[in-house]
Coordinates of C-alpha atoms in Angstrom, one line a residue:
M1 CA 57.1 66.2 75.4
A2 CA 53.4 65.9 75.1
V3 CA 51.3 68.6 76.7
N4 CA 49.0 67.4 79.5
R5 CA 45.6 68.3 78.0
E6 CA 43.8 68.1 81.3
L7 CA 46.2 70.5 83.0
L8 CA 45.9 72.8 79.9
E9 CA 42.1 72.8 80.3
E10 CA 42.3 73.4 84.0
T11 CA 44.7 76.4 83.5
L12 CA 42.5 77.8 80.8
D13 CA 39.5 77.6 83.1
I14 CA 41.3 79.8 85.6
I15 CA 42.2 82.3 82.8
R16 CA 38.6 82.3 81.6
Q17 CA 37.4 83.8 84.8
S18 CA 39.1 87.1 84.0
L19 CA 38.0 87.1 80.4
Q20 CA 34.4 86.3 81.3
A21 CA 34.4 89.1 83.8
D22 CA 34.9 91.4 80.8
G23 CA 32.4 89.7 78.6
G24 CA 34.9 87.5 76.7
D25 CA 36.1 83.9 76.7
V26 CA 38.6 81.6 75.1
E27 CA 38.2 78.2 73.6
L28 CA 40.9 75.6 73.1
I29 CA 40.9 74.5 69.5
D30 CA 44.0 72.3 69.3
V31 CA 47.4 71.4 70.8
N32 CA 49.8 69.7 68.5
D33 CA 52.8 67.4 69.0
E34 CA 55.2 70.4 68.9
G35 CA 53.4 72.0 71.9
V36 CA 51.6 74.7 69.9
V37 CA 48.3 75.6 71.5
T38 CA 45.6 77.1 69.2
L39 CA 43.0 79.2 70.9
E40 CA 39.9 81.1 69.7
M41 CA 39.0 84.3 71.5
Q42 CA 35.2 84.7 71.9
G43 CA 32.6 87.2 73.0
A44 CA 33.9 90.7 73.7
C45 CA 37.5 89.4 73.3
A46 CA 36.9 88.3 69.7
G47 CA 36.6 91.9 68.4
C48 CA 38.9 93.6 70.9
P49 CA 42.0 95.1 69.4
L50 CA 43.9 94.1 72.5
S51 CA 43.1 90.4 72.2
S52 CA 46.3 89.7 70.3
M53 CA 48.3 91.3 73.1
D54 CA 46.3 89.4 75.7
M55 CA 47.0 86.1 73.9
S56 CA 50.7 86.7 73.4
E57 CA 51.7 88.5 76.5
G58 CA 49.2 87.1 78.9
I59 CA 47.8 83.7 78.0
E60 CA 50.9 82.4 76.3
R61 CA 53.1 83.5 79.2
I62 CA 50.9 81.8 81.7
L63 CA 50.6 78.6 79.8
M64 CA 54.3 78.3 79.0
E65 CA 55.1 79.0 82.7
H66 CA 52.7 76.4 84.1
I67 CA 52.3 73.7 81.6
P68 CA 55.4 71.7 80.5
G69 CA 55.6 71.2 76.8
V70 CA 53.8 74.3 75.7
T71 CA 56.0 76.1 73.2
R72 CA 53.7 78.7 71.7
V73 CA 50.1 80.0 71.6
Q74 CA 48.5 81.1 68.4
P75 CA 45.0 82.3 67.4
A76 CA 42.7 80.1 65.4
M77 CA 42.5 81.0 61.8
L78 CA 38.8 80.6 61.0

C-alpha cells in the first residue's frame, strides 16, 4: 500500500509544532514503496541524545497509528 504523502506531510506538520517549541524540527527526506519513512532531525533535535528515542518511540508510533502503509521510520544517513 502506497503511503499518502500529503497525509504524511500534514501529520509531520503537527509533530513539528512540539519539536519547534524546543528549538528543533524534522524534515521528510523520503518514503519508499515499502512504507519506510526517512526523516532528518534538525535544529536542537539534531544534536540531542534523546532524538533517536523521539524518532522511534514518538514519531514512528504516531505515523504508524495515523498513516496507513507506514511500516518504519528511520533517520537519514547523511
